[in-house]
XYZ file of C-alpha atoms in Angstrom:
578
model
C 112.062 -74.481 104.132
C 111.714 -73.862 100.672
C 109.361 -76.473 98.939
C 110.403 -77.302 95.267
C 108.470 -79.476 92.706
C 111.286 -81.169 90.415
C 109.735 -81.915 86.908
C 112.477 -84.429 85.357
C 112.651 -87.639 83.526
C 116.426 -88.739 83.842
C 117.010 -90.250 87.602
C 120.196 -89.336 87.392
C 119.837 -86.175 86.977
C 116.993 -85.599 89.096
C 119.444 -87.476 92.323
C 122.320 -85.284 90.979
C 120.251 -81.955 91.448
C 119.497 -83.837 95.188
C 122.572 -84.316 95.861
C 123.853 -80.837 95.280
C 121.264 -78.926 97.012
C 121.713 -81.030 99.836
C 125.605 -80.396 99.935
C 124.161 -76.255 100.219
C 121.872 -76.887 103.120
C 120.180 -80.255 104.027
C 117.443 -78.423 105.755
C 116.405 -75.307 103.426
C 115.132 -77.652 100.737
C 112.566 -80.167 100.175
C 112.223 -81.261 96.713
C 109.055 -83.710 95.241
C 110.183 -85.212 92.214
C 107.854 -86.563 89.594
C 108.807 -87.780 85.790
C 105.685 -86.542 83.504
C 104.268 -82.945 83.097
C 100.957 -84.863 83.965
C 102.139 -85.805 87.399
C 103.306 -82.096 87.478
C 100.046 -80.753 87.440
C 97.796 -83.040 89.772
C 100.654 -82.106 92.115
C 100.459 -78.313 91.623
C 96.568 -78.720 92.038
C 97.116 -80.467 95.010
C 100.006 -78.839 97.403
C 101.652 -75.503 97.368
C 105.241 -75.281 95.846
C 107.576 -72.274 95.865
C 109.524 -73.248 92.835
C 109.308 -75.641 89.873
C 112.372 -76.903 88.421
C 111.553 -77.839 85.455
C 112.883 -79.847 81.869
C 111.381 -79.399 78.977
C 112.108 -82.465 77.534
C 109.498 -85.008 78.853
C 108.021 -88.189 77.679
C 104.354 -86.404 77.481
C 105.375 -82.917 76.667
C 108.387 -81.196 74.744
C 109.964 -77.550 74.837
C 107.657 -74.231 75.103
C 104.440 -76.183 75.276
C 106.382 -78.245 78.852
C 106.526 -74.271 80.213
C 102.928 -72.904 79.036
C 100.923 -75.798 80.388
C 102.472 -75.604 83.758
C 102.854 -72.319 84.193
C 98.758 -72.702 83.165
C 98.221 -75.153 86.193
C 99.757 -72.335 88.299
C 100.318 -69.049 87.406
C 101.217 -67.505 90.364
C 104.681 -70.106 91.109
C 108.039 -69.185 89.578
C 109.474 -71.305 87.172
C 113.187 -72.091 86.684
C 113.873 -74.196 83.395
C 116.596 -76.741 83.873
C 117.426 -78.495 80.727
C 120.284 -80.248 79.137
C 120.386 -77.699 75.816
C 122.367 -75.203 75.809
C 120.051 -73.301 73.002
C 119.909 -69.545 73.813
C 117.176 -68.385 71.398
C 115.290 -71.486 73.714
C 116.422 -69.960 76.792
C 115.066 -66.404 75.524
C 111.651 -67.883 74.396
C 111.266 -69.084 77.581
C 112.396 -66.279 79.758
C 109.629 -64.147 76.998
C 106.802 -66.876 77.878
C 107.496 -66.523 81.883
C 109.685 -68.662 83.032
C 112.141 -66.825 85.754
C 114.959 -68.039 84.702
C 117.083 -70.931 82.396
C 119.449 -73.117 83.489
C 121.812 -75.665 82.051
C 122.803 -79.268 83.467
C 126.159 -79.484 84.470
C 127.513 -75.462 84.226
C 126.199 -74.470 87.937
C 127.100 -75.504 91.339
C 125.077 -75.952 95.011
C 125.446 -72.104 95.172
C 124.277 -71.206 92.270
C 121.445 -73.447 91.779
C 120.392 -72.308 95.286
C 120.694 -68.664 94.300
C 118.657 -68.967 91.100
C 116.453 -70.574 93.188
C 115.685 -67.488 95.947
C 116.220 -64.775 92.492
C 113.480 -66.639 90.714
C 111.280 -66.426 94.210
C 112.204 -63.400 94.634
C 111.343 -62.130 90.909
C 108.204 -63.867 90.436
C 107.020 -62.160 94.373
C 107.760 -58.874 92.484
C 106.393 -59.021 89.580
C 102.985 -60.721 91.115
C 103.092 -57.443 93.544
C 103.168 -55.210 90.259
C 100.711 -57.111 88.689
C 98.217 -56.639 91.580
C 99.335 -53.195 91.711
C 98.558 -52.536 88.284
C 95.539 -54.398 88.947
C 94.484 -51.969 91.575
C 95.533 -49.021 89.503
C 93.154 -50.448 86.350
C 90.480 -50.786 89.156
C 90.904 -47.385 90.322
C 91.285 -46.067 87.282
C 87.794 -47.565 85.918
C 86.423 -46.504 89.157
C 87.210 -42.872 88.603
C 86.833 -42.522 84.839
C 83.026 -44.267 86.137
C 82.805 -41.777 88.776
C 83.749 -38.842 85.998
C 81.509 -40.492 83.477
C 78.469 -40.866 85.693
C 79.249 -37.118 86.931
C 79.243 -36.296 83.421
C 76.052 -38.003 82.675
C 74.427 -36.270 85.856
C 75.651 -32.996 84.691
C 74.095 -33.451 81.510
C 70.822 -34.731 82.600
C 70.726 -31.648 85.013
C 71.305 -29.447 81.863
C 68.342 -31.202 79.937
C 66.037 -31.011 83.025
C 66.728 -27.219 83.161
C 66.247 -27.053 79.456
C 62.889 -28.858 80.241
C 62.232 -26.677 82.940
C 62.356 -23.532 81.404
C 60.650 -24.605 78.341
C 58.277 -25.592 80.173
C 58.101 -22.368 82.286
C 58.144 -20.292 78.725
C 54.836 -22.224 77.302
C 52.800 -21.931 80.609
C 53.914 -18.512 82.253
C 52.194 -16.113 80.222
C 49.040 -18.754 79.308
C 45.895 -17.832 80.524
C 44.446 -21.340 79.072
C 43.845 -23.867 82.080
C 43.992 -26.596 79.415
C 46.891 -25.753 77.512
C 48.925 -25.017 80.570
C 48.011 -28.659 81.742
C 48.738 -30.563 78.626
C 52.101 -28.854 77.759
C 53.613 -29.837 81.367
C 52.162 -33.328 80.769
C 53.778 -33.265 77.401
C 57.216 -31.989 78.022
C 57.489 -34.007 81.290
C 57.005 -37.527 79.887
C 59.021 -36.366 76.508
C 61.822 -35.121 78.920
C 61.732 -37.606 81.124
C 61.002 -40.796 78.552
C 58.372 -42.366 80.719
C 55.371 -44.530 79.412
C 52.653 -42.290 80.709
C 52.233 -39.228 82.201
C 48.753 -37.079 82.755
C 47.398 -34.495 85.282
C 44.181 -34.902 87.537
C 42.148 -31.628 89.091
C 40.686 -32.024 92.264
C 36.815 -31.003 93.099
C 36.531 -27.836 95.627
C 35.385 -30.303 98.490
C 38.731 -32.463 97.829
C 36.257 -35.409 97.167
C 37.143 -36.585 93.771
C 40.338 -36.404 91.630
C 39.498 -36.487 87.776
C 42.020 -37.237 85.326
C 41.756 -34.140 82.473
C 44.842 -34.888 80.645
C 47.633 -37.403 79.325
C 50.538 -38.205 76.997
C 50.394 -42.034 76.845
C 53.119 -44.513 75.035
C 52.424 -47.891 76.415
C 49.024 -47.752 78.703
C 45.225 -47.432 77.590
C 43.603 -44.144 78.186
C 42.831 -43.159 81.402
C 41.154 -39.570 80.585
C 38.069 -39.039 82.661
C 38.387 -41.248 85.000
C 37.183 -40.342 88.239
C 38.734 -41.629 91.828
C 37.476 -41.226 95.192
C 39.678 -39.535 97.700
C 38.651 -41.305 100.330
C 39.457 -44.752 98.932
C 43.042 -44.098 98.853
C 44.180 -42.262 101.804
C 47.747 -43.646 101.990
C 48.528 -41.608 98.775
C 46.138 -38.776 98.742
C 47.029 -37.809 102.785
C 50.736 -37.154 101.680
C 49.411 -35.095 98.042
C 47.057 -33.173 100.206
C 50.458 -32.402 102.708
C 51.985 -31.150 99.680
C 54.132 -34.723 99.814
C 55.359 -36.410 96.490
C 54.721 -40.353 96.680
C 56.617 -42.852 94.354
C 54.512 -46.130 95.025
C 53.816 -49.339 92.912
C 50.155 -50.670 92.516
C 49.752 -53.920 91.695
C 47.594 -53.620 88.657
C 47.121 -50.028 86.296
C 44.393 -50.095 84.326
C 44.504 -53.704 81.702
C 48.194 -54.092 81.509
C 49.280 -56.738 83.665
C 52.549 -55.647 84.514
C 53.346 -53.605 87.612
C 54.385 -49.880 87.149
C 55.813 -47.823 89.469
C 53.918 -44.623 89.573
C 55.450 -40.925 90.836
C 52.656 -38.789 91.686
C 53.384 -35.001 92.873
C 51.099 -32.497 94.324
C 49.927 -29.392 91.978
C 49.849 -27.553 95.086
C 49.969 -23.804 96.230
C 48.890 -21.352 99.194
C 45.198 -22.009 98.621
C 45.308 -25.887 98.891
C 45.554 -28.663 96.687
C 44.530 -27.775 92.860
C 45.274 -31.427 91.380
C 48.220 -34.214 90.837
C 51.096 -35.255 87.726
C 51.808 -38.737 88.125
C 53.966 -40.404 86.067
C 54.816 -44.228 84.949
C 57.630 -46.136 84.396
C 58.276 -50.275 83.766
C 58.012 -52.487 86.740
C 61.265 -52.705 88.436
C 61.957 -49.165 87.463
C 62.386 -46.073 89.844
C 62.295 -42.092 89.601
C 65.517 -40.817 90.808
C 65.922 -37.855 92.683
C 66.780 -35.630 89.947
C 63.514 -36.828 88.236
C 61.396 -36.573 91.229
C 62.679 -33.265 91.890
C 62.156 -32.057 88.200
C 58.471 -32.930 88.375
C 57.943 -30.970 91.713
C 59.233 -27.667 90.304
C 57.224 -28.501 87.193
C 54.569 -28.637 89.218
C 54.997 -25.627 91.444
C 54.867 -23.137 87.951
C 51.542 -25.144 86.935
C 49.792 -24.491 90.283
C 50.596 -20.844 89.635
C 50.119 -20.705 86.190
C 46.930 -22.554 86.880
C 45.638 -20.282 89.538
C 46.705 -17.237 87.640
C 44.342 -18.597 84.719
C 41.310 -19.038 86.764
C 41.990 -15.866 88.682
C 42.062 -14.179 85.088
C 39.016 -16.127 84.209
C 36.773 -15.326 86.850
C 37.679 -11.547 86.787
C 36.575 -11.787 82.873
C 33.725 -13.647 84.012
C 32.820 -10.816 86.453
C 33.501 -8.349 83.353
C 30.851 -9.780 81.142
C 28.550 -10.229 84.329
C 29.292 -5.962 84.636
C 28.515 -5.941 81.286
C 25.635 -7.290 81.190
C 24.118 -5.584 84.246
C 25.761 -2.205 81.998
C 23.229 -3.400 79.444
C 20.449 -4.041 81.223
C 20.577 -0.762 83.361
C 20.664 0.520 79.672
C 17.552 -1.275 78.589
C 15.720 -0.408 81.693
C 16.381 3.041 81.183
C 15.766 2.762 77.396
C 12.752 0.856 77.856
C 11.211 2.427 80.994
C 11.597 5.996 79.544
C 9.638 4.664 76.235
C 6.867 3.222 78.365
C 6.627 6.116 80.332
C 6.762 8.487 77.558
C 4.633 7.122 75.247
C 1.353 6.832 77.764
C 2.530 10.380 78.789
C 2.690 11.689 74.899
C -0.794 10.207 74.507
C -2.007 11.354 77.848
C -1.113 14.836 76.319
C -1.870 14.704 73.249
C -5.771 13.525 74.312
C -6.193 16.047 76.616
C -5.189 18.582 74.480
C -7.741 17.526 71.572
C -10.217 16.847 74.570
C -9.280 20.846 74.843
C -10.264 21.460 71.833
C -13.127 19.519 71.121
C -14.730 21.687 74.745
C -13.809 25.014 72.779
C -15.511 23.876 70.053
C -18.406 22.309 71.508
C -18.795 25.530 73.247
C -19.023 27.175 70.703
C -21.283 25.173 69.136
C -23.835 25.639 71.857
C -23.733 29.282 71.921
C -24.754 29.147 68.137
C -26.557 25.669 67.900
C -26.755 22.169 68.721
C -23.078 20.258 69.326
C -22.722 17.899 65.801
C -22.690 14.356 67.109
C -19.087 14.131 65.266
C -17.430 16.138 68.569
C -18.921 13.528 71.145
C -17.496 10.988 68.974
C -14.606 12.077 68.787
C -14.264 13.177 72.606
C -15.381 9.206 72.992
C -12.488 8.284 71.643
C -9.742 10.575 73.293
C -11.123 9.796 76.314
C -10.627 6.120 75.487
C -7.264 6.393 74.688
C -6.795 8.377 78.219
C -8.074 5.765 79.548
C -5.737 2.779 78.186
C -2.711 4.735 78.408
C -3.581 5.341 82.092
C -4.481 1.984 82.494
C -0.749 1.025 80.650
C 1.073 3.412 82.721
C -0.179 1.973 85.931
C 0.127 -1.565 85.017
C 4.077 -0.767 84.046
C 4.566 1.071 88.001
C 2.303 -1.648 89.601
C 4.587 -4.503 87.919
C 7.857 -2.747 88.772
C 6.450 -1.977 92.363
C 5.820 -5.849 92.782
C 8.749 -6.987 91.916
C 10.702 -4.565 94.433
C 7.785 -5.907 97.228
C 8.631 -9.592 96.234
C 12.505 -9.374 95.866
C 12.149 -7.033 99.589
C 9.668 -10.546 100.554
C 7.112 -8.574 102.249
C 4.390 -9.353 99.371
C 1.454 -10.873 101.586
C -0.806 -14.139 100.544
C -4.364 -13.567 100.557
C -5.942 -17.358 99.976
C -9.313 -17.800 99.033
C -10.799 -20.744 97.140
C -10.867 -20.662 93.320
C -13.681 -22.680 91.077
C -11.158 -22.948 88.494
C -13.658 -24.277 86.088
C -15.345 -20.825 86.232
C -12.811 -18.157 87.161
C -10.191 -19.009 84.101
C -12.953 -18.536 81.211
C -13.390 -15.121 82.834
C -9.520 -14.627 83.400
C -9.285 -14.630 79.392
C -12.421 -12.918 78.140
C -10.456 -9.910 77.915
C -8.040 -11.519 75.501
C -10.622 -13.291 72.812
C -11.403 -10.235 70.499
C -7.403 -9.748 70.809
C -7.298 -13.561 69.911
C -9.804 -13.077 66.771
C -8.379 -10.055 65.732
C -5.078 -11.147 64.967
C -6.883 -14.604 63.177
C -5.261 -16.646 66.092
C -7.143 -19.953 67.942
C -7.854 -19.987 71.602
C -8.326 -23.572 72.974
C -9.108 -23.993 77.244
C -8.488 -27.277 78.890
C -10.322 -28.380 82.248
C -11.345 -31.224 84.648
C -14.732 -30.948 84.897
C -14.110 -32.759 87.987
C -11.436 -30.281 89.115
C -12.436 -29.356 92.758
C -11.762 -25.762 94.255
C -8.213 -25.013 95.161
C -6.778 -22.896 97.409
C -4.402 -19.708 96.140
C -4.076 -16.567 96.180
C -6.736 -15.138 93.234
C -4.201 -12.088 92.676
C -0.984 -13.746 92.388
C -2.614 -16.521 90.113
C -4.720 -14.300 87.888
C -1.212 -12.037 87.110
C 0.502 -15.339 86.286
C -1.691 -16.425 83.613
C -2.492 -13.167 82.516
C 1.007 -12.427 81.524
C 1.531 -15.887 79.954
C -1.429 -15.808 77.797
C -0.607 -11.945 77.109
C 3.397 -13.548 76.131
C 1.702 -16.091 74.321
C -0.661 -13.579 71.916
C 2.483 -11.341 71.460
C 4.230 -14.037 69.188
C 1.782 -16.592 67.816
C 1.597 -16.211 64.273
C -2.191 -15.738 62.758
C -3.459 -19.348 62.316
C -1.390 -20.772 64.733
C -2.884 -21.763 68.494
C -2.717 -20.705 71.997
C -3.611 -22.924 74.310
C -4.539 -23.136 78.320
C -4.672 -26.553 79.927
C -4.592 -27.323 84.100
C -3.658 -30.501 85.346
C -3.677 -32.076 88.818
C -1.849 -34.790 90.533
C -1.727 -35.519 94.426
C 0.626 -33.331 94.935
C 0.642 -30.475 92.306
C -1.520 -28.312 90.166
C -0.524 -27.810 86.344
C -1.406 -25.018 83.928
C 0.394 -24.727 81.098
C 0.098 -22.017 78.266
C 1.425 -23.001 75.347
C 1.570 -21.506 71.808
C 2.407 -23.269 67.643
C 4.089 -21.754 64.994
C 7.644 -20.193 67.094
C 10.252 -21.560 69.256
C 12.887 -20.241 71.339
C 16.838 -20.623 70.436
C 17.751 -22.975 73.380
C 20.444 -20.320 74.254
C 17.614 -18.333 75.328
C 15.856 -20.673 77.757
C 18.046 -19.909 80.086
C 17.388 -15.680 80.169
C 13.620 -16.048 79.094
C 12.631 -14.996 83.198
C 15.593 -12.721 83.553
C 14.544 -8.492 84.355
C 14.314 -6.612 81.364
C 15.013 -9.381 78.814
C 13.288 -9.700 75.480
C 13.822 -12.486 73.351
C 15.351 -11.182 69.678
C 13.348 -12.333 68.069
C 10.670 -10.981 64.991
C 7.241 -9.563 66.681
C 4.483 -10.104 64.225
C 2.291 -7.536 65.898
C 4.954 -4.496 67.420
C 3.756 -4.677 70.592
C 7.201 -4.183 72.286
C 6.753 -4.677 76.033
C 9.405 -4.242 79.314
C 10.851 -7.646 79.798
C 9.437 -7.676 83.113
C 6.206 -9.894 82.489
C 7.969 -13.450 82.502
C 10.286 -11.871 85.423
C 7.074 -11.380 87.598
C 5.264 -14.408 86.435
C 8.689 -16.780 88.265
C 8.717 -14.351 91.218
C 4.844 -14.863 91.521
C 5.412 -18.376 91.023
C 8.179 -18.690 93.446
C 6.360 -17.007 96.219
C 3.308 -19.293 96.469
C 5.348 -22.155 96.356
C 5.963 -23.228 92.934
C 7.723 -23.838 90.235
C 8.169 -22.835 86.305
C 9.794 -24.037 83.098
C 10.057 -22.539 79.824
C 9.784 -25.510 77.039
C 10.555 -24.814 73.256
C 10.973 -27.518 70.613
C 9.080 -28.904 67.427
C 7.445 -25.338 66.416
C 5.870 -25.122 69.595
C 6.941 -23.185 73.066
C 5.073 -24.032 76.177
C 5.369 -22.708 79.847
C 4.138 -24.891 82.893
C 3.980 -23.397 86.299
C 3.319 -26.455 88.759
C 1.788 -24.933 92.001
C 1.542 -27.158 95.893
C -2.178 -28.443 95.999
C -4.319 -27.791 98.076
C -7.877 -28.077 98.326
C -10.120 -25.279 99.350
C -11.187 -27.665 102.430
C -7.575 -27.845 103.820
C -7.742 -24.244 104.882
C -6.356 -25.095 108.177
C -3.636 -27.384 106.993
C -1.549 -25.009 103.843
C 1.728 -23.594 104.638
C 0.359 -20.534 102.695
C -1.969 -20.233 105.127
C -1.213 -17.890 107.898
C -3.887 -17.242 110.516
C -1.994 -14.373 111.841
């Protein structure tokens, strides 16, 4: 049954049309028949027609605009024009505008109504299948020129990510810079990449704490410095440690209120975990895998560019360290052979005017009595025997101590100490030193100081060689001065001397072996470098402690020694009754 809407006006016409399709089959055909184009369309809207026979010629519509607004209200149903005018250039306007075919009143029979009919059907079926084919064809046709386009864009953001990649690899594979290595990856990575922020974090040895040491930021406040516990987040820092990349999204970075979602990848290589990139993008956003794989083989050429840095940096460290135990041997030899040589040169050179002197006094006393002049003068050769010995064995007993206390077998003999006494005998010996280069000597002590309980030996060598350190470089009018202090717990004496100071670079060497401060000495007494060295290894092995102090024209070392009074004997942990 073919179902046919009948658009016309005239009854008689509309009954003729009837008629005739009736006379071609009564039972193919059922025809609706309404008057107005208006009817026309709440009927398309409602029920599903075949055909529409249609005039053009209405009360509420006339010619092309009849066609175009039905063929509006339904697109997809053919339309066969039936009209009384016999206009052709009509008739080819609306075959050009989509109707299936025109046809005039009164020129066509049952047959051939009913044939235009099932051609205009048949048409319309053909050309709606070639429009959906062409459809399909314009689909799959955007598809694939999508499919080539986004190829094309993945090919070309694989070309810029190997252009990143081995610029990167350039800058950082022959750097021996820690930092710069860093910072260029950071830099070329969130350039490359366009991201808000990117930076890198080093790890501690222990794997406790990851500290951010560099960044390239667009859009997020500064986070270089900042320090983050391990341990608080172990659902990201398990998978770094594993050598695992993690894309994740906090809920708040830093100030910014918006979420971010955050790529972090392990700087990672066969020793362990060196440190992290992480990278930001907008909420919402996400690293592909492109990205995500870019940023691991950036990272894999930082971990060993890194590790090639610090493996070049500790083998220069170990050259200066070579170095400078190259110069020291040096200055121990230098200065060792001068302070043996000298005492030796004098030891010589005395005994041979001693020789002389005998000779002549023997002389002398064959013929008369010896002039007073030769004992004077054999006085004072044997003096300077004496000092020179006295020099030499103070340089072999100072070297020999230090060997006895680096070896640790240097014993602790403890005996009580009236400090209030034994320290104005201590430096006697150096007062006509003190007056005779115009310097002051001041001593500071409790009166109510009570005996303490050290090792005489050990204590008298410290202070001797600080005081002696301290008359070496005071300038004449300045002051030295000696001052003990006690607490509960320690015992004080500091030696301190006006008018120089010591470069803070220096503090650090002052106790080293062998090291002399360059510096001007006003009096040429030279020396070893092994005085302050013996004073902290004395120190150390009773217990204590010293510092070196040097600021406001004024230089001051404090050795701070355990207390304990000569009554707790029993009770030191010097004290060994074995």
């Amino acid at each position: 049954m073919t179902h046919i809407l009948l658009v016309e006006d005239h009854l008689g016409d509309a009954e003729l049309l009837q008629e005739i399709l009736s006379l071609v089959s009564a039972d193919r055909f059922h025809i609706d028949w309404v008057q107005r184009v208006s009817q026309a369309l709440e009927c398309l809207g409602e029920v599903g027609f075949d055909v529409v026979l249609l005039d053009l010629s209405l009360p509420d519509s006339q010619g092309l605009e009849t066609l175009m607004r039905v063929q509006a209200a339904a697109p997809t149903v053919p339309i066969v024009v039936l009209t009384g005018s016999n206009d052709q250039q009509l008739a080819i306007a609306a075959v050009r505008n989509g109707a299936q075919d025109y046809l005039v009143k009164g020129q066509l029979d049952g047959a051939g109504i009913s044939r235009a009919i099932y051609y205009a059907i048949e048409r319309k079926q053909t050309l709606e299948q070639l429009r959906q084919s062409e459809e399909r064809f314009q689909a799959l046709a955007a598809d694939r020129d999508a499919q080539v386009q986004e190829r094309t864009r993945q090919l070309q953001q694989a070309l810029e990510f190997e252009a990143t990649l081995k610029r990167i690899m350039e800058k950082v594979r022959d750097s021996l810079d820690e930092s710069q290595i860093l910072q260029t990856a950071v830099e070329e990575l969130a350039i490359g990449l366009n991201v808000d922020y990117c930076d890198a974090a080093l790890y501690d040895s222990a794997l406790r704490l990851a500290r951010v040491c560099y960044e390239y930021s667009k859009n997020y406040p500064s986070f270089l410095g900042r320090v983050v516990q391990i341990a608080d987040t172990p659902e990201i820092y398990s998978q770094l440690l594993r050598a695992q990349t993690v894309q994740f999204c906090p809920l708040v970075i830093g100030s910014a209120p918006d979420r971010a979602a955050i790529l972090a990848t392990p700087i990672f290589d066969e020793s362990g975990a060196i440190g992290d990139l992480c990278l930001f993008k907008p909420a919402g956003d996400t690293f592909s895998e492109p990205e995500s794989r870019l940023v691991q083989q950036v990272a894999n050429q930082c971990a060993i560019a890194v590790r090639q840095a610090r493996l070049y940096q500790a083998a220069q460290a170990q050259v200066r360290e070579l170095e400078r135990l190259n110069r020291l041997k040096d200055d121990f030899l230098s200065t060792v052979s001068h302070e043996l040589r000298t005492p030796v040169a004098n030891i010589k050179m005395a005994a041979q005017m001693l020789e002389i002197i005998h000779t002549q006094h023997k002389s002398a006393s064959e013929t008369a009595k010896a002039p007073a002049s030769l004992l004077q003068r054999g006085d004072r050769y044997i003096k300077i025997l004496q000092t020179e010995c006295d020099r030499e064995m103070k340089l072999i007993e100072t070297i020999l101590n230090l060997q006895r206390l680096d070896a640790g077998v240097e014993s602790i003999e403890l005996s009580a100490i009236n400090l209030q006494q034994w320290i104005p005998s201590l430096i006697a010996p150096f007062e006509p030193l003190v007056q005779k280069q115009q310097q002051r000597l001041r001593l500071d002590i409790p009166s109510t100081l009570p005996p303490v309980l050290c090792d005489s030996g050990m204590l008298g060598r410290i202070l001797s060689e600080s005081i002696e350190n301290a008359c070496k470089y005071t300038p004449p009018g300045e002051e030295i001065a000696i001052a003990v202090q006690r607490d509960r717990q320690h015992l004080r004496f500091q030696v301190s001397n006006t008018g120089v100071e010591i470069p803070p670079e220096e503090l650090p060497h002052i106790f080293d072996k062998f090291y002399r401060v360059p510096s001007t000495d006003p009096w040429k007494h030279g020396g070893t470098g092994l005085g302050l060295a013996l004073v902290r290894k004395l120190t150390e092995h009773l217990g204590g402690t010293i510092q070196a102090t040097s600021g406001d024209s004024k230089t001051s070392f404090i050795v701070e020694l355990p207390w304990r009074s000569a009554t707790d004997t029993a009770n030191s942990p010097l004290f060994n009754p074995e």
